[in-house]
Coordinates of C-alpha atoms and ligand atoms in Angstrom, one line a residue:
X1222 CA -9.8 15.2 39.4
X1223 CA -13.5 14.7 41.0
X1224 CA -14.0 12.5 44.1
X1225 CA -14.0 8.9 42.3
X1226 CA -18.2 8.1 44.1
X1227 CA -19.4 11.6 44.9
X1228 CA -22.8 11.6 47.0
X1229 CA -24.5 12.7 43.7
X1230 CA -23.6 10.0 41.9
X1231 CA -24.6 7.7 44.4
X1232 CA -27.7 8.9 45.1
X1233 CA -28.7 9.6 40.8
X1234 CA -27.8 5.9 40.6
X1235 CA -30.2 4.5 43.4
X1236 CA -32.4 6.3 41.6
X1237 CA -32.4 5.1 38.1
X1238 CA -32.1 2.0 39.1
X1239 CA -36.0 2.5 41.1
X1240 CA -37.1 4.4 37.9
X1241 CA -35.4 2.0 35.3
X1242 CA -37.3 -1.1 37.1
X1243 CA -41.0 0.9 37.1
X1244 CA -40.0 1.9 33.3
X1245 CA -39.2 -2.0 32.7
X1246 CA -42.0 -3.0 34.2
X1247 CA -44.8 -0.7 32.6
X1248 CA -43.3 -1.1 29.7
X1249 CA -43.7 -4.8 29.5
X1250 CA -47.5 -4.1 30.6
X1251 CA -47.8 -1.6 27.3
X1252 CA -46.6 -4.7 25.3
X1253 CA -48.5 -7.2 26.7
X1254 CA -51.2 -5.0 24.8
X1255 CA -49.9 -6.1 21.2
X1256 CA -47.4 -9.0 22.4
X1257 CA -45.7 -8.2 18.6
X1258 CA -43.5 -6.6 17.2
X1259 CA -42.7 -5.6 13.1
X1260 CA -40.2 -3.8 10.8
X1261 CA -43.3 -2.5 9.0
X1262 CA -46.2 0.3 9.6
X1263 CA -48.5 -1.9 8.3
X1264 CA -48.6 -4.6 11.1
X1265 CA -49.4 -7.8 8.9
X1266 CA -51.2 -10.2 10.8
X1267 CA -48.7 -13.1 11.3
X1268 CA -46.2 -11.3 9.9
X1269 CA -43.9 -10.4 13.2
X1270 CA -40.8 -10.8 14.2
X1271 CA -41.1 -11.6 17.7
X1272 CA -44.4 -13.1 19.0
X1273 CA -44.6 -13.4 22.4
X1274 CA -48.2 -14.9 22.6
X1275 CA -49.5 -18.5 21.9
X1276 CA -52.7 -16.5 20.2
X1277 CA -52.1 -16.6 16.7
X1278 CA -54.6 -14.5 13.8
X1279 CA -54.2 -14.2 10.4
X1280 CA -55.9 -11.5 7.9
X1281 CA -57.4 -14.8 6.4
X1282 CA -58.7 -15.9 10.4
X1283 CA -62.1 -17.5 9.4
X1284 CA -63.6 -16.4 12.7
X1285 CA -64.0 -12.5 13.6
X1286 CA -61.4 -11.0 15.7
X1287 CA -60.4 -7.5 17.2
X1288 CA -57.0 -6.3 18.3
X1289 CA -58.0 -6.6 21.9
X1290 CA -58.6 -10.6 21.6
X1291 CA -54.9 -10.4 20.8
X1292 CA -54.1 -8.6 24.2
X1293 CA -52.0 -10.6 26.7
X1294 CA -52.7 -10.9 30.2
X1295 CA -49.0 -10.9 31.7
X1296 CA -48.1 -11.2 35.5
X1297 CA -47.6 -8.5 37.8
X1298 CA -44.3 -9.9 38.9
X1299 CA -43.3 -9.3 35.5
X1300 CA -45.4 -6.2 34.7
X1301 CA -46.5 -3.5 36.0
X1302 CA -49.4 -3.8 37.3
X1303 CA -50.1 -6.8 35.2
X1304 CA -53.2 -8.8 34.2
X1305 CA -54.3 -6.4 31.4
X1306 CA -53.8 -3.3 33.2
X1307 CA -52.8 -1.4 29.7
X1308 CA -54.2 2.3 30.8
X1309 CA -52.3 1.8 34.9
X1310 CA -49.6 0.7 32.8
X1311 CA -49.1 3.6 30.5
X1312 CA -49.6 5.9 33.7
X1313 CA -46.8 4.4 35.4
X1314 CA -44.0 4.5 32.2
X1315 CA -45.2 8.1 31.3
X1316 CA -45.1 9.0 35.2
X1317 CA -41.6 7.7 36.1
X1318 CA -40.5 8.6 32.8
X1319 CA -40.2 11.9 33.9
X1320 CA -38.4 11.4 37.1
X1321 CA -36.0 9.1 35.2
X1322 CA -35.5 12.1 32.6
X1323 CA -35.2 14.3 35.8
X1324 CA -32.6 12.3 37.5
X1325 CA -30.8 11.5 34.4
X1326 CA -30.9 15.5 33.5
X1327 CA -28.9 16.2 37.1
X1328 CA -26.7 13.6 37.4
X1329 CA -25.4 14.9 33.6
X1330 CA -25.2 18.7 35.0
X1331 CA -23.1 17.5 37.7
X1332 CA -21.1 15.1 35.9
X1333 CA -20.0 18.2 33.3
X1334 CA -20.2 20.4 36.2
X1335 CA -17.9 18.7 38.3
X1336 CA -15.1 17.2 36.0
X1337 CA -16.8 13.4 36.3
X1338 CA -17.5 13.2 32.7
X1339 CA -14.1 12.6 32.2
X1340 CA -14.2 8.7 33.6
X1341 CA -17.4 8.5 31.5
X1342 CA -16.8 9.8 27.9
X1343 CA -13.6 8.6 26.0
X1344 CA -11.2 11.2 25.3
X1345 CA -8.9 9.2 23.8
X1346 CA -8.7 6.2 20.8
X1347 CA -7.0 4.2 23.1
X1348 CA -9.6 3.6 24.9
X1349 CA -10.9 1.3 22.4
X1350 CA -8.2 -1.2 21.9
X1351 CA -7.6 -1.0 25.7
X1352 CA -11.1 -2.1 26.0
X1353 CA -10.7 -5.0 23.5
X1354 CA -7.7 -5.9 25.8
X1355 CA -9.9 -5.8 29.1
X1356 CA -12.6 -8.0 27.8
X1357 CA -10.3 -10.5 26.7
X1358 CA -8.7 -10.8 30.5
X1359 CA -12.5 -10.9 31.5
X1360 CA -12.7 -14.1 29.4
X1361 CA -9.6 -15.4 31.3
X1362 CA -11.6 -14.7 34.7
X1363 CA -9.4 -12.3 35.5
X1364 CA -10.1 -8.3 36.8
X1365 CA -8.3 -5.9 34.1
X1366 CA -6.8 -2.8 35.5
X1367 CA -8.3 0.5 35.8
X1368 CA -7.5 3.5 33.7
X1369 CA -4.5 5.6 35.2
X1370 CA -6.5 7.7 38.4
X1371 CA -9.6 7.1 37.0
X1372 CA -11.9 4.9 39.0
X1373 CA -12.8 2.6 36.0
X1374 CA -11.2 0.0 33.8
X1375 CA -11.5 1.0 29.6
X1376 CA -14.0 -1.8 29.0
X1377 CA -16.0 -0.7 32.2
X1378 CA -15.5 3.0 30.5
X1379 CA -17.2 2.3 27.0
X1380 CA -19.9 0.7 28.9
X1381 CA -21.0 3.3 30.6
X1382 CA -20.5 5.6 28.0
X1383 CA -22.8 3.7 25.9
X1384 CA -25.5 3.1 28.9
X1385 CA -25.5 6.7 29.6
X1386 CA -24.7 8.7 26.4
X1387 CA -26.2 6.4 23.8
X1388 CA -29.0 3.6 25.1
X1389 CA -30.7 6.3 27.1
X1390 CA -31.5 9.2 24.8
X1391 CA -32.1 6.1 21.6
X1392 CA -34.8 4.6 24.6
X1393 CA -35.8 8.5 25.1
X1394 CA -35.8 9.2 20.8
X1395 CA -38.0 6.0 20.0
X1396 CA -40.3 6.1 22.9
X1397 CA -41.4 10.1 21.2
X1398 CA -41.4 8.2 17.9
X1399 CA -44.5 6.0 19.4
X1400 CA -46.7 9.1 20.2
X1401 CA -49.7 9.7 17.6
X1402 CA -49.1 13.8 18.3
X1403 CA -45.5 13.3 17.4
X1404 CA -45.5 11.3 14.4
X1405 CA -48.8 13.0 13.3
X1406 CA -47.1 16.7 13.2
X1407 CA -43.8 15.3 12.2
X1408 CA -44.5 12.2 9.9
X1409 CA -40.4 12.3 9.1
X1410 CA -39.5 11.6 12.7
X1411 CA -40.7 8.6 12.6
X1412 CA -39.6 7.5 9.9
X1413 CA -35.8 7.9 11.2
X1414 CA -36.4 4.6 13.0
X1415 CA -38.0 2.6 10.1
X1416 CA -41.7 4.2 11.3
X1417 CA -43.6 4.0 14.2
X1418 CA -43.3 -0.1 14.1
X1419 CA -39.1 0.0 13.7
X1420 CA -39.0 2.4 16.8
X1421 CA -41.3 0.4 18.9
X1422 CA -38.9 -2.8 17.8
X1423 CA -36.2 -0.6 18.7
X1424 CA -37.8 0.4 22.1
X1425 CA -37.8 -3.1 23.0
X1426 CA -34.1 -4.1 22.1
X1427 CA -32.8 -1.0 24.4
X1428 CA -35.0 -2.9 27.0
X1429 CA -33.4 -5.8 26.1
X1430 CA -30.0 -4.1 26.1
X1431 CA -30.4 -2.4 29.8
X1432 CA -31.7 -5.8 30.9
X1433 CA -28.3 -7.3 29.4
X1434 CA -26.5 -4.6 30.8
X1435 CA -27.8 -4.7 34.5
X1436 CA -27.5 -8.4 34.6
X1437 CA -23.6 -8.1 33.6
X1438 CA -22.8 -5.1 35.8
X1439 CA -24.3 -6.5 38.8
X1440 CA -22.7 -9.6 38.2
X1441 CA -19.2 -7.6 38.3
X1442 CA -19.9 -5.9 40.7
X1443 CA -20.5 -9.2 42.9
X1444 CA -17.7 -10.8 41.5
X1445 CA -15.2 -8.0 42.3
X1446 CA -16.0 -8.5 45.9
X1447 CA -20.1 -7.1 47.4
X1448 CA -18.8 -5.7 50.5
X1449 CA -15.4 -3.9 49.4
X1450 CA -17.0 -2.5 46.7
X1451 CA -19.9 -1.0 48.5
X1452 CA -17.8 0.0 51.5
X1453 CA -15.5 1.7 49.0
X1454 CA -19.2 3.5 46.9
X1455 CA -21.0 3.8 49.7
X1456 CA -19.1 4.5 52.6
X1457 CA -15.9 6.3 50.2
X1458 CA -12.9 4.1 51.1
X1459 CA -12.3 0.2 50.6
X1460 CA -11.3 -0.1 54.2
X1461 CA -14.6 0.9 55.9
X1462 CA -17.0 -0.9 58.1
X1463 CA -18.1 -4.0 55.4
X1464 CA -21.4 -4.9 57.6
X1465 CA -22.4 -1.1 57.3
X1466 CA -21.8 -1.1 53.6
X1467 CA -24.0 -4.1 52.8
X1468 CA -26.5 -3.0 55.0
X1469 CA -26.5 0.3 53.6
X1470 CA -26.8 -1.5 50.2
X1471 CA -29.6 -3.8 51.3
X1472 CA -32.1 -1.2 52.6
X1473 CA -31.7 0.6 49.4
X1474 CA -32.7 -2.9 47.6
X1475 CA -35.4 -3.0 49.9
X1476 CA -37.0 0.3 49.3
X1477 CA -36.8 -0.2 45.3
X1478 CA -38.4 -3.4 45.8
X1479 CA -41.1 -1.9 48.3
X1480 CA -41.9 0.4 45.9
X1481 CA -42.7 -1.9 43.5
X1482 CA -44.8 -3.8 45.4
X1483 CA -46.6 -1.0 46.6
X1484 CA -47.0 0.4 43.1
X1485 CA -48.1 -3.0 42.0
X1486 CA -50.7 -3.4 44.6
X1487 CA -52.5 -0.1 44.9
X1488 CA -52.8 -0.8 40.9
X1489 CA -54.6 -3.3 41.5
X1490 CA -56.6 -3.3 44.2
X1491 CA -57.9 0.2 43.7
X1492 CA -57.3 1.1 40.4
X1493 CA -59.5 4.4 40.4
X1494 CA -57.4 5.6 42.8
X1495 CA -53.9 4.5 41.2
X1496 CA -55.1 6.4 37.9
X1497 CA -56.3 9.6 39.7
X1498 CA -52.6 9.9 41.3
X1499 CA -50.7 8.4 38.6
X1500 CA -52.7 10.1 35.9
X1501 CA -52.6 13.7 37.5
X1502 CA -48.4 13.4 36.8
X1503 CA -48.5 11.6 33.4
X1504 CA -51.5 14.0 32.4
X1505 CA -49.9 17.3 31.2
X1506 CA -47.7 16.1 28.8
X1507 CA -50.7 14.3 27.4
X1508 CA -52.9 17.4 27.0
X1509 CA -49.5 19.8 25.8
X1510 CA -48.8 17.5 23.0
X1511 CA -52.5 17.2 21.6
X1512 CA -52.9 20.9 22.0
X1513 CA -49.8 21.7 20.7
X1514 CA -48.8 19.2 17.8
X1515 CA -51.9 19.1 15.5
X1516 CA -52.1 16.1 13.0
X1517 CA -50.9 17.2 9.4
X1518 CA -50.2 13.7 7.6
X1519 CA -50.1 13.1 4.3
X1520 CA -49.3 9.7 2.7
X1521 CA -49.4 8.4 -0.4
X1522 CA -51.6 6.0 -2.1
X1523 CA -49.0 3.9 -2.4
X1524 CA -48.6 3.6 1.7
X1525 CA -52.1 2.3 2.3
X1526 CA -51.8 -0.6 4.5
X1527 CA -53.1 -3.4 2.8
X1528 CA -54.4 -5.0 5.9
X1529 CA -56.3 -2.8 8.4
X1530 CA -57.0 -4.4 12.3
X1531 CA -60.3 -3.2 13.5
X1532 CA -60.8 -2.7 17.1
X1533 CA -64.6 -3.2 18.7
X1534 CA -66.6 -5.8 17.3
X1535 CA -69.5 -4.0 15.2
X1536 CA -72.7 -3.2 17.2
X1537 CA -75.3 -6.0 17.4
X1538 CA -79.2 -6.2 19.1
X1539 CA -82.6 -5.1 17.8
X1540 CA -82.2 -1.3 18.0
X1541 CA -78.8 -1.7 15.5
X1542 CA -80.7 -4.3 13.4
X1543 CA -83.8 -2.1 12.8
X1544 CA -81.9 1.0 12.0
X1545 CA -79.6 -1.4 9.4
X1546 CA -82.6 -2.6 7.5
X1547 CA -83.3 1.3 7.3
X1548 CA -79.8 1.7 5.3
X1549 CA -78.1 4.8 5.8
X1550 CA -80.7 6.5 3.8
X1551 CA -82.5 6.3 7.2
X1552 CA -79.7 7.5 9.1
X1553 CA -79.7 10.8 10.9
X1554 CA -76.8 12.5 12.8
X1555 CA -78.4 14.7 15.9
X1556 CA -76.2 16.8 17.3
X1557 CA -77.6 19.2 20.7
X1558 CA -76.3 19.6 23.9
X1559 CA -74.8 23.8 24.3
X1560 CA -75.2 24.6 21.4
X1561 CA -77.5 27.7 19.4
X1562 CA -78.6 25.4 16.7
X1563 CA -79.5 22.0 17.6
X1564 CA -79.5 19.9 14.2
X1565 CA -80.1 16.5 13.0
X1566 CA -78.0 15.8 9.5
X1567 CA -78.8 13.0 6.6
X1568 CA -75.4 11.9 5.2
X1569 CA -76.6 13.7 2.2
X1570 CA -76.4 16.7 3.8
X1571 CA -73.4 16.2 5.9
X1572 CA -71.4 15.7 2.7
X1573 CA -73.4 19.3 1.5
X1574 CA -71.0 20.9 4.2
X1575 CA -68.1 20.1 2.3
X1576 CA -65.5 17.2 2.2
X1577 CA -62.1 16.6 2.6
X1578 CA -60.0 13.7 2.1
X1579 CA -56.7 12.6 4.0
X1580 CA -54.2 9.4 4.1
X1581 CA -53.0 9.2 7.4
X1582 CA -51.5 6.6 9.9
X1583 CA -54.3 5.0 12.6
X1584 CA -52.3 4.6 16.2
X1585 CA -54.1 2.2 18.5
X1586 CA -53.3 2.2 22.1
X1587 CA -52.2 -1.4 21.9
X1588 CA -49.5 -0.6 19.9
X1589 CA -50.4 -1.4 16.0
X1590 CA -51.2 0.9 13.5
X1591 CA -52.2 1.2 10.2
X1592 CA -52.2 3.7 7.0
X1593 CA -55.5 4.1 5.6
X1594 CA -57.4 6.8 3.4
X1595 CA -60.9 8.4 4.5
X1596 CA -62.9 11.5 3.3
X1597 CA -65.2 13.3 5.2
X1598 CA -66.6 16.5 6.4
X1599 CA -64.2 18.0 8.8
X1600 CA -65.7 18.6 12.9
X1601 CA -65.0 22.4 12.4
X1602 CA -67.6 22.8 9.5
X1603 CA -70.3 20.8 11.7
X1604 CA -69.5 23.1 14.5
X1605 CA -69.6 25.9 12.7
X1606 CA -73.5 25.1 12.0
X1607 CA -74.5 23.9 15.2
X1608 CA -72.6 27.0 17.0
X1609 CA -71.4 25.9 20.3
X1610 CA -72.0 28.0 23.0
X1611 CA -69.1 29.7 25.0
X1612 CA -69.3 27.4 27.8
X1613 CA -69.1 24.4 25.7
X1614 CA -65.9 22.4 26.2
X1615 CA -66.2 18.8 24.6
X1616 CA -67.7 17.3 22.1
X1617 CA -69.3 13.8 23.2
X1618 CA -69.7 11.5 20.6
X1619 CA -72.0 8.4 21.4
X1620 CA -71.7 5.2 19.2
X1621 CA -74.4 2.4 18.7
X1622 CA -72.6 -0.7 20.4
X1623 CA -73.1 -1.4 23.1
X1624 CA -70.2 -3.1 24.5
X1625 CA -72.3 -5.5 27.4
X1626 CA -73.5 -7.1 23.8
X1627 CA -70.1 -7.1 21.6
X1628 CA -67.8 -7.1 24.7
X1629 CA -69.8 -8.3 27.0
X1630 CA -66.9 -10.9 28.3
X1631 CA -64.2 -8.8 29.2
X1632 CA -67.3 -7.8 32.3
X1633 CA -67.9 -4.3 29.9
X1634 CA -71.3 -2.9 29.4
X1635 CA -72.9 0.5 28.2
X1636 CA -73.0 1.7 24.9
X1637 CA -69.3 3.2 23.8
X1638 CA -68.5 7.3 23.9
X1639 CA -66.0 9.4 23.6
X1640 CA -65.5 13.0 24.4
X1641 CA -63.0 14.9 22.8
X1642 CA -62.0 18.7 23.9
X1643 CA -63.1 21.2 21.3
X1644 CA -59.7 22.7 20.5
X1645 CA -58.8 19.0 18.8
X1646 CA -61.9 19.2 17.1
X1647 CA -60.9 22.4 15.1
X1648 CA -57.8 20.7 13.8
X1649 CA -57.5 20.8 10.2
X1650 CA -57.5 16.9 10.1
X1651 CA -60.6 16.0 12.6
X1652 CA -63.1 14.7 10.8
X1653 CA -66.5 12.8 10.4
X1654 CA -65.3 9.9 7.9
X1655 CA -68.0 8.4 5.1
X1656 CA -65.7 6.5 3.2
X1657 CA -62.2 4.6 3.3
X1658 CA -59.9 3.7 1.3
X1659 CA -61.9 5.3 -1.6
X1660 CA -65.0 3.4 -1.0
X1661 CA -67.9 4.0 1.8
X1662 CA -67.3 3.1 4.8
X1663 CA -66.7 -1.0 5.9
X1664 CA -69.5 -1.7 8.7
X1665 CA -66.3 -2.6 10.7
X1666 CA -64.9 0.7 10.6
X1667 CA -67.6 2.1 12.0
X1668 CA -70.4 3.0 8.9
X1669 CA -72.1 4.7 8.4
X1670 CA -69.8 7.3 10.1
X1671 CA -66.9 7.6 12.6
X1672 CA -65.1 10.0 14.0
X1673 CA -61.0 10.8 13.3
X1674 CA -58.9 13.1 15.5
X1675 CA -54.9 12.5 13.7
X1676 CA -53.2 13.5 16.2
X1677 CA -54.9 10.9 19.0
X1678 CA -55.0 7.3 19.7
X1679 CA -57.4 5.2 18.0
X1680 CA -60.3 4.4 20.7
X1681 CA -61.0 8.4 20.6
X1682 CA -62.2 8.1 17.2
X1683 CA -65.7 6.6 17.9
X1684 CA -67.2 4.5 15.1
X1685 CA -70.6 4.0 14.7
X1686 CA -71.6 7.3 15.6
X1687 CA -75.5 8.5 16.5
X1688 CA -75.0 11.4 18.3
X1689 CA -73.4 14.3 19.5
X1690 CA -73.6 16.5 22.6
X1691 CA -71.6 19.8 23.1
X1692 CA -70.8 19.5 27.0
X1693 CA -68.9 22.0 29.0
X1694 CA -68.0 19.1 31.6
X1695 CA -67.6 15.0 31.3
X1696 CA -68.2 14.1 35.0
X1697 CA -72.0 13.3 34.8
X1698 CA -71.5 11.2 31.9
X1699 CA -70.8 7.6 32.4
X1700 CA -68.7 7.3 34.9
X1701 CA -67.1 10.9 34.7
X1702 CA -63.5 10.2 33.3
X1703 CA -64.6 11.6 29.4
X1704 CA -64.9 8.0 27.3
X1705 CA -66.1 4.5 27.4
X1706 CA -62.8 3.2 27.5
X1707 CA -61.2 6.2 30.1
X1708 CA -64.6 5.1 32.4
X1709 CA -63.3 0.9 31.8
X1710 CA -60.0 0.6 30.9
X1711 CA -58.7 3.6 32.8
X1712 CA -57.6 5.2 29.8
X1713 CA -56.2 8.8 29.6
X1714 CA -58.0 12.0 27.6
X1715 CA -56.5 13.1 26.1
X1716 CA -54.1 11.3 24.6
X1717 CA -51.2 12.4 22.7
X1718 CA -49.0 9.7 23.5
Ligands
MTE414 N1 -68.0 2.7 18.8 C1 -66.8 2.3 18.9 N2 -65.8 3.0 18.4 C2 -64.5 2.6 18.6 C3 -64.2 1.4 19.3 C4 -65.2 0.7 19.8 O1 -65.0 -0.4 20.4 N3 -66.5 1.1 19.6 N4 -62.8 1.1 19.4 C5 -61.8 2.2 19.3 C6 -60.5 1.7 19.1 S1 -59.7 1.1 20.6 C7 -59.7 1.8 18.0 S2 -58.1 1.4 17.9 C8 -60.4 2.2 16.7 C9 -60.2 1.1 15.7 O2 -60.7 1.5 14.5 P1 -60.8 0.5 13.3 O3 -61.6 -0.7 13.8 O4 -61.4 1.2 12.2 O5 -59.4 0.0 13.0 O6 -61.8 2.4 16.9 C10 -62.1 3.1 18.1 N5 -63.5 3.4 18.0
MO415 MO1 -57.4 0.9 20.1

């Protein structure tokens, strides 16, 4: 039988417990974003099952709204960083995330490696009845005993198990079951946990659960005696220096919570910086899964959601006005930038190119989404008239708000782009949308035309689009990070997850 508190244990489990509180802690910060959460894809307004917002909007609301007037801002003792920090946020849960999967990954090898497993996973039925027994002398605030050589009681045993073998891979399953590149390759997967909404509301309740769970064990852990118990983890027999032990324990607890605070802070204070670090971990996976899961929905009529949230209020001054009272007759795309053929395109002749149609699922960052139905031409057929040059990398599409005017409170300003890498713009299901839902295009989705990439977030799919420029790099637009929102929010592009 293994040592009862190998090093590696030790050492795994100061860990997770730094990684679980970052997780925690972004995590509350992504949903602060969308402080709701559903059993259904569609997201009906006032429809939830947890609110945890005083805001309240209805599909009926008689005064215009967006999904981002419905964003919380939630304190950074709570969240990570806080005060409507969604992009930093994201960073940090898709940064530690790996770590966490990291640590978790080793502390598993060594557990099968070593023999350890054995106190974790039950290898008998006995167990369970055993365990029924323990909680009940619990409830009688008494300590049951532990398994025969094994350093845990049963109850203690199934606990674990479940922590280990069952809340962490359903946190792991759920969190993939949010990612717009996931579900947009693999619609089914989603569907597993009730769609995207049912695994988000899953998501949360293993939160919940590892909250639950951390309160309890620490509590046991206290009330079977703080320094014993850390002499006997820490320092390997019950009967070792107890001053040691604790402080052994309390400059670990110091450390997590200096990290925090650090995190927190630098967040904060300089939040370029934070996403330039933070972003340069959490980035890869981002760019694999858009390059490597291409969007290939296809809903039914049936699963249109009846309600659709818009995000960005609709574009507003003279220069919007003017080109309205034209009509879309008036409208012309122009596309340039590296490319042979510089064009300009009526939507006449845009549709000329060829359409397509698709019913697909609409992922916002915030965390709602929504099944609509749009037709268009697809990017690839534009491209392959314009002919981008070889150096050409992204495709920057520039919109008609401009967000000082329709955002102007949130201290935004400049006129909303996004640029989106070529390669996702050859997916079967980018397109240029001219109609939704089987009718032209609402002003507030973005007429007369908007852009869709399936297997990305919402704010990369620019509505109200005037132009577009083939680029081969993003730094010299805006403020260099490749989209209004990257530039603002501090956003990630791309953005699979
Ligand atoms: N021009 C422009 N395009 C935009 C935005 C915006 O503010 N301005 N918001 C983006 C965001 S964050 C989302 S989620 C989607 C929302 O699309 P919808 O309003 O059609 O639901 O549009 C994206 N495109
Ligand atoms: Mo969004």
């Amino acid at each position: 039988m293994p040592q009862h508190y190998p090093p590696l244990v030790i050492i795994t489990h100061l860990l997770n417990i730094l990684f679980m509180v970052l997780l925690g802690r972004s995590g509350l910060e992504v949903l602060a974003a969308h402080p709701k959460l559903y059993w259904s894809d569609h997201c009906p307004p006032g429809r939830q099952w947890l609110r945890l917002s005083r805001k309240e909007f209805g599909s009926d609301s008689r005064r215009p709204w967006t999904s981002q007037d419905e964003e919380e801002s939630w304190n950074p003792v709570l969240a990570l960083p806080g005060r409507k920090n969604l992009g930093l946020g994201r960073h940090w849960h898709f940064l530690t995330l790996q770590f966490w999967i990291a640590t978790g990954v080793v502390y598993i090898a060594f557990a099968v490696a070593s023999g350890y497993w054995r106190y974790l996973v039950p290898t008998s039925w006995s167990v369970f009845p055993q365990a029924v027994r323990d909680v009940g002398t619990y409830l009688t605030f008494r300590f049951p005993a532990q398994l025969p050589g094994e350093p845990f009681n049963a109850a203690q045993k199934l606990a674990y198990f479940a922590v280990v073998f069952l809340l962490a891979p359903l946190q792991i399953a759920t969190g993939a079951a949010m990612s717009p590149a996931v579900i947009g390759r693999f619609p089914w997967y989603a569907k597993l946990f009730g769609g995207k909404q049912g695994a988000r509301s899953l998501h949360f309740l293993g939160l919940v659960a590892f909250a639950a769970f951390t309160v309890l064990h620490t509590a046991m852990v206290i009330l079977h005696g703080l320094p014993e118990g850390l002499a006997k983890i820490l320092l390997g027999s019950a009967e070792a220096d107890h001053a040691l032990a604790v402080g052994i324990g309390l400059l670990a607890l110091a450390l997590i919570i200096i990290v925090q605070v650090l995190a927190t802070v630098a967040s904060l204070r300089s939040p370029r910086t934070a996403e330039r670090l933070t972003g340069a971990i959490a980035g890869p996976m981002q760019r694999g899964l858009s390059r490597l899961l291409p969007s290939c929905q296809r809903y039914r009529r049936s699963d249109i959601s009846p309600y659709h949230r818009v995000n960005g209020y609709p574009p507003t001054g003279e220069e919007y006005e003017r080109a309205a009272r034209r009509g879309s007759a008036g409208y012309r795309l122009v596309v340039g930038g590296l490319v042979e053929q510089p064009a300009a395109f009526s939507l006449d002749e845009l549709r000329a190119l060829g359409t397509q149609h698709q019913i697909v699922n609409h992922n916002c960052i915030q965390g709602w989404n929504a099944i609509a139905a749009w037709a268009g031409v697809p990017v690839a057929r534009l491209l392959d008239v314009v002919r981008p040059l070889p150096q050409a990398r992204y495709a920057v599409f520039y919109a008609m708000d401009d967000k000082g005017l329709t955002d102007g409170r949130e201290g935004r300003y400049g006129y909303y782009y996004e640029a989106v890498a070529l390669h996702l713009l050859r997916h079967d299901q980018s397109l240029l949308a001219m109609d939704m839902n089987g009718g032209p295009l609402p002003v507030e989705h973005g007429a007369p035309l908007r852009l869709r990439v399936e297997n990305q977030l919402g704010f990369k799919m620019v509505k109200w689009v005037r132009g577009i420029e083939l680029v081969e790099r993003v730094d010299h637009i805006g403020r260099g990070r490749g989209g209004f929102r990257e530039d603002q929010q501090y956003y990630a592009n791309p953005v699979g997850i």
